[in-house]
């Protein structure tokens, strides 16, 4: 009998891994890293409950690390099969996985110097070399057309409107001549936003796995541009810096888009903008290669005119570490956009260490801040933040711009679910913290009266026709 096992993003947001088994074959959908609390991160080090060498294929919904960042561990554990993803996702993984490995190596080295690791000697979860090995296992699948993985599995991807290359998947499982359809929502984006397409709607599924990141709430109403302008103008008046932790892929480009608009409309002063993330710079390049996912027009970028949608000719894109460090010397007001988006690692940490003690500055949180991350601590009003083994006072203003989330809010999730013409036999709520999972479950029961389950970590379910 076909079976699904929840090896991540069950009862939490990160670590997406769903093992689907049919006729003795094993397909892993997504292979994400756990992020956030120490307990969750420990799972990245624990042995998987199944031998990675027995997995036949991996299939990815999109490139975010909480959906792909465990792949090098899988390879290390003996997985040698193909990793299926569309070209944009593969190209993003070419950036994201070595970067993730690099951060792991850096953190291990730093912990060695400062002696604060629990591992003796401190080890990276995986190395850059291991991430490169993993990348050789990638194989392209079509952006939207059906693709046969093996006799037991075929997939049809659809645009999820969440990041470049993001998909939700219709997986057809064939077991003993019978077919069943499992829909994996992946991460769903938002409707009527700049840059990315709206998520396509599903129409049918026997089983549905639905993300619930914002299952209990809608994003605050209000005009993103106006609030961003307000935050920047107030900070500029105080002579402070606006520091924006942002995912290198997606949020950074959205911020750049809004900044360009606001300067063009003279709603904010023309401040120096630093995008301090080599990955964000490389990811921005990928937007040019994949016009199928967005509505930005780069055709007139070289004219330095209005048709440079992200203002690439003016923004300071800093690649080298030296350039990055020099931003510390930039006299505010200025705007600094850097990764990671939850301040869990990356260059944003040294900008926070430098600017947080300055009461004139503002830290603008623009994406989801997972439990246990520094971003969440700031959001929750922490007075001190632990950075590089030191306690840094938080005197800067902390503001949240929830509208810029890359995730569908509750109403948008329900709008996406409204596409179904009949009830799935079972809907599994995944990729949410308990409040999000319970919130969306209750909303689905109230609106559609579907059977809904919230699976536990490592729980398995039989899939029947
Ligand atoms: Zn995502």
JSON list of C-alpha atoms and ligand atoms in Angstrom, two decimals, residues 62 64 66-67 162 187 407, ligand 1:
[
{"chain": "A", "resi": 62, "resn": "UNK", "atom": "CA", "xyz": [11.12, 25.38, -4.58]},
{"chain": "A", "resi": 64, "resn": "UNK", "atom": "CA", "xyz": [14.26, 27.87, -0.09]},
{"chain": "A", "resi": 66, "resn": "UNK", "atom": "CA", "xyz": [13.89, 24.98, 4.62]},
{"chain": "A", "resi": 67, "resn": "UNK", "atom": "CA", "xyz": [12.86, 22.91, 1.57]},
{"chain": "A", "resi": 162, "resn": "UNK", "atom": "CA", "xyz": [6.01, 32.35, -3.79]},
{"chain": "A", "resi": 187, "resn": "UNK", "atom": "CA", "xyz": [4.84, 27.33, -0.08]},
{"chain": "A", "resi": 407, "resn": "UNK", "atom": "CA", "xyz": [3.43, 33.60, 2.09]},
{"chain": "B", "resi": 1, "resn": "LIG", "atom": "ZN1", "xyz": [9.56, 29.05, 0.78]}
]
